[in-house]
Short mmCIF file of C-alpha atoms and ligand atoms in Angstrom, two decimals:
data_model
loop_
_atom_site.label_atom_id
_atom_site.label_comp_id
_atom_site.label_asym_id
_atom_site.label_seq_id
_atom_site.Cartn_x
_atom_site.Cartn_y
_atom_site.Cartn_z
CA UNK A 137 121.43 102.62 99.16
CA UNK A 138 120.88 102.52 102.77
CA UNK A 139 120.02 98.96 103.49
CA UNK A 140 121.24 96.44 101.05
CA UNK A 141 121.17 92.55 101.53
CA UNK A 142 122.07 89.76 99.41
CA UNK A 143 120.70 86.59 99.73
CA UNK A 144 120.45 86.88 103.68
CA UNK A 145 119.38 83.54 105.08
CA UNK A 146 118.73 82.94 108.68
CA UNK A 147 118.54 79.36 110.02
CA UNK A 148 117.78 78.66 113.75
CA UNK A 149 118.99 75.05 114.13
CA UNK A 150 117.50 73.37 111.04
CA UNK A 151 114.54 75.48 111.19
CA UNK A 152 113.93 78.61 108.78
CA UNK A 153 113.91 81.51 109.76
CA UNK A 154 114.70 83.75 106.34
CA UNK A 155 115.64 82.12 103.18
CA UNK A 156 117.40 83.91 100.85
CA UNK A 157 116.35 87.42 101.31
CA UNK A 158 117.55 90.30 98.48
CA UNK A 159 116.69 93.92 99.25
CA UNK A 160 117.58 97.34 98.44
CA UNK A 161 115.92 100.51 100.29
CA UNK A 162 117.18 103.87 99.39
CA UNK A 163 117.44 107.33 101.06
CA UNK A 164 114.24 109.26 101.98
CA UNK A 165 111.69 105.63 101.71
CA UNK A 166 109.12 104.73 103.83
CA UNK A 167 109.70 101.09 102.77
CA UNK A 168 106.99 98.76 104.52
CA UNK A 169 107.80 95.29 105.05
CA UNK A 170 104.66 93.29 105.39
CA UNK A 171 103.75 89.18 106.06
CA UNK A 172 101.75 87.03 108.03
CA UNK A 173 103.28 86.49 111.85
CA UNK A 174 106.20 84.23 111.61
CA UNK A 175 106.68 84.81 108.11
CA UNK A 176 110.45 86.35 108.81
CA UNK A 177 110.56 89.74 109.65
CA UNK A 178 111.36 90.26 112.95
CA UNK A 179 114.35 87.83 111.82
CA UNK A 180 115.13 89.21 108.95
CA UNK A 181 115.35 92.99 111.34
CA UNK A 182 117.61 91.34 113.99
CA UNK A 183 119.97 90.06 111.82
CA UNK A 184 120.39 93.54 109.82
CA UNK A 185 120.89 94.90 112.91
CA UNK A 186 123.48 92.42 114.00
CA UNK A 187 121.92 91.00 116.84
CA UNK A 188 121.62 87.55 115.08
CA UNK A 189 124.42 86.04 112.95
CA UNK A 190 123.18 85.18 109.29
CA UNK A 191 123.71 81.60 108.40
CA UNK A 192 124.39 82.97 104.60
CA UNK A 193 124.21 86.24 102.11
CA UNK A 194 125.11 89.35 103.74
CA UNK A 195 123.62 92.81 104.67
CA UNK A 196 125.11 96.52 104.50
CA UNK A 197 123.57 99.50 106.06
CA UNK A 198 124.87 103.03 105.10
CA UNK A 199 127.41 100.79 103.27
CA UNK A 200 128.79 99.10 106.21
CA UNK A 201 129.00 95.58 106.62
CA UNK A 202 126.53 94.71 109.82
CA UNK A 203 128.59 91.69 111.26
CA UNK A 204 131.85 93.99 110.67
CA UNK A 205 130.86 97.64 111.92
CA UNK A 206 127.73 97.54 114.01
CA UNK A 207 129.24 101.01 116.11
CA UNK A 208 128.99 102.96 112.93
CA UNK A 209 125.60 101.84 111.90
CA UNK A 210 124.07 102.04 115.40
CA UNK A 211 124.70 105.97 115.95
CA UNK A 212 122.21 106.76 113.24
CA UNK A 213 119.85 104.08 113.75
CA UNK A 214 116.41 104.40 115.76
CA UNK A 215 115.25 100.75 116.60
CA UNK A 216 111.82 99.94 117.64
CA UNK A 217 111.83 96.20 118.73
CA UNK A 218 108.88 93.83 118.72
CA UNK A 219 108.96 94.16 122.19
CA UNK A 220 109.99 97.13 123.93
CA UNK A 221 110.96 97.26 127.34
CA UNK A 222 113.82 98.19 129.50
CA UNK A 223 113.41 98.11 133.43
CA UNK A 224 109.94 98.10 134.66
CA UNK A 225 110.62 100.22 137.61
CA UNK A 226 111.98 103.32 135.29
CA UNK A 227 109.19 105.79 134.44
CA UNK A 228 108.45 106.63 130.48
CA UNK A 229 110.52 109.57 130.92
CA UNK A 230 113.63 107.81 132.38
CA UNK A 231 113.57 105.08 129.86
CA UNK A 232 113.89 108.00 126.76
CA UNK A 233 116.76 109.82 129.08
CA UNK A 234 118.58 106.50 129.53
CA UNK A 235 118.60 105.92 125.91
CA UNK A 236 119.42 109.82 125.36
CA UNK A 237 122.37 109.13 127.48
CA UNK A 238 123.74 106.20 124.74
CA UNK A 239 123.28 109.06 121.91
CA UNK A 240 125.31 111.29 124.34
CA UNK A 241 121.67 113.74 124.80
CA UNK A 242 119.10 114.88 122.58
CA UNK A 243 117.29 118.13 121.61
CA UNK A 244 114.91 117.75 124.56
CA UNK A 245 112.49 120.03 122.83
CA UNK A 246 111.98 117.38 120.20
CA UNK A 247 111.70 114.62 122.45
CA UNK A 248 109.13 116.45 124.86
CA UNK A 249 107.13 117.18 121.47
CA UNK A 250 107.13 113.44 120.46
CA UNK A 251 105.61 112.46 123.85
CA UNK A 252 102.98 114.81 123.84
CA UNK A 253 102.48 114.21 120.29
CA UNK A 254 102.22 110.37 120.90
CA UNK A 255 100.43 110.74 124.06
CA UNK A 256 102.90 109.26 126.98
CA UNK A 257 102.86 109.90 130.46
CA UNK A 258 106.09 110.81 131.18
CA UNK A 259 105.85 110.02 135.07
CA UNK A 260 104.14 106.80 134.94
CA UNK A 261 106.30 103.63 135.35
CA UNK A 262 107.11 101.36 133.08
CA UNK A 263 105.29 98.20 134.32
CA UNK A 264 101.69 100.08 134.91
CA UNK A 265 101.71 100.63 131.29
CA UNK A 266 99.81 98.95 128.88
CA UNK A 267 101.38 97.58 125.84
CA UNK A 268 100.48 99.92 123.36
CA UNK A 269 101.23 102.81 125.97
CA UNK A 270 104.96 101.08 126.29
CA UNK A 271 105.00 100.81 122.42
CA UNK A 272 104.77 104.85 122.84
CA UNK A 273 107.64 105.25 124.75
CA UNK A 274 109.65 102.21 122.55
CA UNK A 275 108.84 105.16 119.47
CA UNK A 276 110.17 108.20 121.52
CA UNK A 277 113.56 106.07 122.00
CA UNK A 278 113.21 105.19 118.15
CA UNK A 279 112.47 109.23 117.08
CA UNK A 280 113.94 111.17 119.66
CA UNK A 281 118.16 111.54 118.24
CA UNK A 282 116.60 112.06 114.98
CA UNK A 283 118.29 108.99 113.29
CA UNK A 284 118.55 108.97 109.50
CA UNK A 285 117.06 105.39 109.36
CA UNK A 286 114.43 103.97 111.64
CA UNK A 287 113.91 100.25 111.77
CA UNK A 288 110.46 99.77 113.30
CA UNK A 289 109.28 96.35 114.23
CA UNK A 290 105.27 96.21 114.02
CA UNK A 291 104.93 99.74 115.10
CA UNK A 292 101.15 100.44 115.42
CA UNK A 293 100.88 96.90 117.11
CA UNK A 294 98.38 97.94 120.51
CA UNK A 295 98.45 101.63 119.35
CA UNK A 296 95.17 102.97 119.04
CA UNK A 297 94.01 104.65 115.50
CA UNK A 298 94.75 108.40 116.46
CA UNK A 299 98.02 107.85 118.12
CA UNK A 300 98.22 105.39 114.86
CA UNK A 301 97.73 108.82 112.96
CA UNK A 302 100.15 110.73 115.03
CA UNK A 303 102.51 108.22 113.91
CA UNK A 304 101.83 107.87 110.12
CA UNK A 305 102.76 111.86 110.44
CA UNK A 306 105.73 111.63 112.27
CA UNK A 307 107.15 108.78 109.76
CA UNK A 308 106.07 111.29 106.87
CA UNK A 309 107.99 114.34 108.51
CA UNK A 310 110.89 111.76 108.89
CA UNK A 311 110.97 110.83 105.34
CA UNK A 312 110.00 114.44 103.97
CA UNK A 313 113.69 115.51 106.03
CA UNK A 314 115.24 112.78 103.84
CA UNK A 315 115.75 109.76 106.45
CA UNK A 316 114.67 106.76 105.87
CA UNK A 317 112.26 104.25 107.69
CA UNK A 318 111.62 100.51 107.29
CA UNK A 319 108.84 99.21 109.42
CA UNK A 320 107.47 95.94 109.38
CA UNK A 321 103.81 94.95 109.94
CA UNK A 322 100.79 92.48 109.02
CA UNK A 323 98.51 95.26 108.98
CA UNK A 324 97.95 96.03 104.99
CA UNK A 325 96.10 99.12 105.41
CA UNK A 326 98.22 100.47 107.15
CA UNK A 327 101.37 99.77 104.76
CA UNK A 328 98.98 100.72 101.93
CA UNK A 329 98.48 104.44 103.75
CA UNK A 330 102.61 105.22 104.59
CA UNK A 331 104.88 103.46 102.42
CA UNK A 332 105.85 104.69 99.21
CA UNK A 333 107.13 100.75 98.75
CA UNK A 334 106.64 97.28 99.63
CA UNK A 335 108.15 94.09 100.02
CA UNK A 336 105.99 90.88 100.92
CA UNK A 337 107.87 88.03 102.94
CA UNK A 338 105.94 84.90 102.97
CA UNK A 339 107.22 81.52 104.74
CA UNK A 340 110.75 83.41 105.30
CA UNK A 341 111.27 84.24 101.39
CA UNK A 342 110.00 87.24 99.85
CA UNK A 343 107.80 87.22 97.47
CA UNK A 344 106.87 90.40 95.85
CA UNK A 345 108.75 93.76 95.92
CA UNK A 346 107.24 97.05 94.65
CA UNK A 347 105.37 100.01 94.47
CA UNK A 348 102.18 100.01 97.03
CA UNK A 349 100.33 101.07 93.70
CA UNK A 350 102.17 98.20 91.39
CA UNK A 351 100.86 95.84 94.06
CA UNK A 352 97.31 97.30 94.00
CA UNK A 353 97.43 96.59 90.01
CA UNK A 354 97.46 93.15 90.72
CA UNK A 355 94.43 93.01 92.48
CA UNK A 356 90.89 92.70 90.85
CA UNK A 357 88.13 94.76 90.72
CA UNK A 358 84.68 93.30 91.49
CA UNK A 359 82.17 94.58 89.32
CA UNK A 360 78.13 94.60 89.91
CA UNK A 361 76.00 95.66 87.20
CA UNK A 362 72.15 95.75 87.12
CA UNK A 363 70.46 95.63 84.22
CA UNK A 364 66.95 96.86 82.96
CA UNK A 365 66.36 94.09 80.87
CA UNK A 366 67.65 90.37 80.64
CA UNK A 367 71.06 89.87 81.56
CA UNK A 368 73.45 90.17 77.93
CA UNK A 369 75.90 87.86 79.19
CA UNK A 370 77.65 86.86 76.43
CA UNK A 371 78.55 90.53 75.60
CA UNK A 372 80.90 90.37 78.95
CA UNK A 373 82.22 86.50 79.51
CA UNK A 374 84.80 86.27 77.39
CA UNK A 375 85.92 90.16 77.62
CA UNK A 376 90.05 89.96 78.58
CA UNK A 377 90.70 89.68 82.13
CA UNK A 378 86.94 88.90 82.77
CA UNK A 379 86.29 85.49 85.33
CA UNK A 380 84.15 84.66 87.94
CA UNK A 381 80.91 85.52 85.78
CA UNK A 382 77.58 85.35 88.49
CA UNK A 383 73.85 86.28 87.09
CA UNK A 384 71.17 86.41 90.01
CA UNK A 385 68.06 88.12 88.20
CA UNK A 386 69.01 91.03 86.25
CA UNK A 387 72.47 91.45 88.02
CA UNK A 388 75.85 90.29 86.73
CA UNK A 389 78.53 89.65 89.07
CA UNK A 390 82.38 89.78 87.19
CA UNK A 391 85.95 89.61 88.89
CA UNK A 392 88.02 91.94 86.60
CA UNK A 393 91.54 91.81 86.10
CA UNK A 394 93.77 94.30 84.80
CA UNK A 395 92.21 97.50 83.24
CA UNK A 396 88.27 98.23 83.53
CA UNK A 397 87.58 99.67 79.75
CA UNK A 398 86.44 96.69 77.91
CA UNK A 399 83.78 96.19 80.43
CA UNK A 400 83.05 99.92 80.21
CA UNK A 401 82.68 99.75 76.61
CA UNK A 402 80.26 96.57 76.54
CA UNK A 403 78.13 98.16 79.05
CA UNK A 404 77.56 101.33 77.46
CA UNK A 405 75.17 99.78 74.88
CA UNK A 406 73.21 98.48 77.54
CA UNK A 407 70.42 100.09 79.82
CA UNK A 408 71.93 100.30 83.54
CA UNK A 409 70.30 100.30 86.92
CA UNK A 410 73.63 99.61 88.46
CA UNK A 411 77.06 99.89 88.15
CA UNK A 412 79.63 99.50 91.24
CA UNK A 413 83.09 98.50 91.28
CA UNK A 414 84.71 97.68 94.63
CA UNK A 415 89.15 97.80 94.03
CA UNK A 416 90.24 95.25 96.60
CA UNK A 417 93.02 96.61 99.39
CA UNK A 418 95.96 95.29 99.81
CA UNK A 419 95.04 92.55 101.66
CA UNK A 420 93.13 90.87 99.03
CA UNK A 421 96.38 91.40 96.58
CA UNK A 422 98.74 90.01 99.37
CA UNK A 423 96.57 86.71 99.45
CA UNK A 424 96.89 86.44 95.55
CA UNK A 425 100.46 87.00 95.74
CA UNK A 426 100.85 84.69 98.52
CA UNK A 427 98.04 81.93 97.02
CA UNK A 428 100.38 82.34 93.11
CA UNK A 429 104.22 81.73 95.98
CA UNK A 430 102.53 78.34 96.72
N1 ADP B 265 114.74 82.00 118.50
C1 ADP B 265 114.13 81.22 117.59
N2 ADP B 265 114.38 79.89 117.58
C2 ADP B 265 113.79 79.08 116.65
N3 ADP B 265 112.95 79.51 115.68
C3 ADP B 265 112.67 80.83 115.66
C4 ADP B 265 113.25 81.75 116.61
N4 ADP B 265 112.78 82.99 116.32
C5 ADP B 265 111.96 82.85 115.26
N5 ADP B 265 111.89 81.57 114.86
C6 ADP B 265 111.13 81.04 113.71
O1 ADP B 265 111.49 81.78 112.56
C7 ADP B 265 110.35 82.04 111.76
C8 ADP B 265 110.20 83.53 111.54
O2 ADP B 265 109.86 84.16 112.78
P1 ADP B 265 109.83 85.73 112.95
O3 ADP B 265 111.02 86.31 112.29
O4 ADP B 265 109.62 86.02 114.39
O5 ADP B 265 108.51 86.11 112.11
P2 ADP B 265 107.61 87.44 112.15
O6 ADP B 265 108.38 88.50 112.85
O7 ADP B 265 107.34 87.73 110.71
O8 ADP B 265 106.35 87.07 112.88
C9 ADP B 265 109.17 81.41 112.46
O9 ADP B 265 108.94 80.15 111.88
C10 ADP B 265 109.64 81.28 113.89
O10 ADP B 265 109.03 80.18 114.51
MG1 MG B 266 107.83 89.65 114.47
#
C-alpha cells in the first residue's frame, strides 16, 4: 500500500480535528477524498505529511513511518497545499525552478509542457496572480519531478472548467504510469469524474469508503411516470425499495431504492405517456451517507 493509517486522530487543543481515521490507498489510485469544509481533510493531509504531529494512530507512506522518515517520503511526493504560495515577488516560472532546485532539477521539457498545458504565465509574478492562476503554478510544483504519489489539497478550487479538464487528464496520465494521487475536495462531481475510489470524512471521522460506483448504488432513483388512464397506485406502493409515493393527475412520483426492475415490471401492464428516471450524483448520496453518520 502506499498510504496506510491507523486510527489517525488529530486534536488541536481539545478541539477535533480528525478522529480516528483508517485508510489504505494502493499503487496506481486516483483515490478522492471528499467532505464538507472543515470536515478534516486538510488535517488529516498535513499530518500524513508530517507537518502536524498526530495526537493518536499512526500513518505510513511507501511503508515509512511519517513522524520517523519524512526525507524518504518527501523525494517522491508532489504536494499541492490548500494554499499555495511561496514569495510574491518570484514569477510563476521561478517559483517551479526553486522547487526544481529541492528535487535537484527536472526534465524541463515536462515542466514547460505542464504550464502550457495548464495555462500559466511563466513571467508574471506571483502576487498579480489570481488564485486559481497561483493554484496553476502550486500543480506544476506538484507534477513537474514526476512523483509517484501526489497529495493534492482541493485542486480545482478557483480553476476554471477547461484548465479543470486539463487537469482531470494529467491525474489520469499520472495514474495510467502507475503513481498514485490522493486529492481532496467538496466538489462531488468532480470526485465522481476522476477517482476510481472514495472515502467520505464527515465531522473529522470518515464515514464511507468505496468504489465511486458502490457509492452511486446507494443513491435513489427518482422515477416519473405518466399514465393514460387513472393512476394504478397500488400496483407500485408497496413494490421493495419503493417510498416517497406522489400522484398529481395522472402522474406518479416514486423514490426508488436499490434496483429499478420491479417497477419496470409493474409498469409494463400499464399504458405509458411517461417514463423518466433521474440517478442522483454523488452529492445527493453523500447527504444520505452523511444524514444515516448522524
Ligand atoms: N490550526 C488549527 N487550530 C484549531 N483548529 C483547527 C486548526 N486547523 C483546523 N482546525 C479545525 O479542525 C477541523 C478540520 O479542519 P480542516 O482539516 O481544515 O477541514 P477541511 O480541510 O476539510 O476543510 C475544523 O473544525 C477546523 O476548525
Ligand atoms: Mg481544507
Amino acid at each position: 500500500m502506499i498510504i496506510e493509517t491507523e486510527g489517525l486522530t488529530k486534536r488541536y487543543g481539545r478541539r477535533r480535528g480528525i478522529d480516528d481515521v483508517t485508510l489504505g490507498i494502493d499503487q496506481g489510485e486516483i483515490f478522492g477524498f471528499l467532505g464538507p469544509n472543515g470536515a478534516g481533510k486538510t488535517t488529516t493531509i498535513r499530518t500524513l505529511l508530517g507537518h502536524l504531529r498526530p495526537t493518536a494512530g499512526r500513518a505510513r507512506i511507501f511503508g515509512h513511518d511519517v513522524t520517523a522518515n519524512p526525507v524518504a517520503i518527501h523525494r517522491r511526493l508532489g504536494y499541492l497545499p490548500g494554499e499555495f504560495g511561496l514569495y510574491d515577488r518570484l514569477t510563476g516560472a521561478q517559483t517551479a525552478d526553486y522547487f526544481a532546485h529541492l528535487y535537484g532539477g527536472v526534465d524541463r521539457g515536462y515542466r514547460n509542457r505542464l504550464m502550457e498545458r495548464l495555462g500559466v504565465d511563466p513571467g508574471r509574478r506571483f502576487r498579480e496572480l489570481s488564485k486559481g492562476n497561483k493554484q496553476k503554478v502550486g500543480l506544476v510544483v506538484a507534477f513537474q519531478h514526476r512523483p509517484d504519489l501526489l497529495i493534492l489539497d482541493e485542486p480545482t478550487s478557483g480553476l476554471d472548467p477547461l484548465v479543470q479538464q486539463e487537469f482531470h487528464a494529467l491525474v489520469r496520465e499520472a495514474r495510467d504510469e502507475g503513481r498514485t494521487v490522493f486529492l481532496s475536495s467538496h466538489v462531488l462531481s468532480e470526485v465522481e469524474a476522476v477517482c476510481d475510489r472514495v472515502a467520505l470524512i464527515r465531522d473529522g471521522r470518515i464515514v464511507r469508503t468505496g468504489s465511486v460506483e458502490s457509492l452511486r448504488d446507494l443513491a435513489h432513483h427518482q422515477v416519473l411516470l405518466r399514465f393514460a388512464g387513472d393512476v394504478p397506485v397500488a400496483a407500485f406502493e408497496n413494490l421493495p425499495g419503493v417510498s416517497d409515493v406522489q400522484v398529481t393527475g395522472r402522474t406518479l412520483r416514486l423514490r426508488v431504492g436499490g434496483p429499478m426492475t420491479p417497477v419496470v415490471r409493474a409498469a409494463a401492464a400499464y399504458d405509458l405517456l411517461d417514463f423518466e428516471s433521474r440517478e442522483p450524483g454523488l452529492e445527493e448520496t453523500f447527504l444520505r451517507a452523511y444524514q444515516a453518520a448522524s
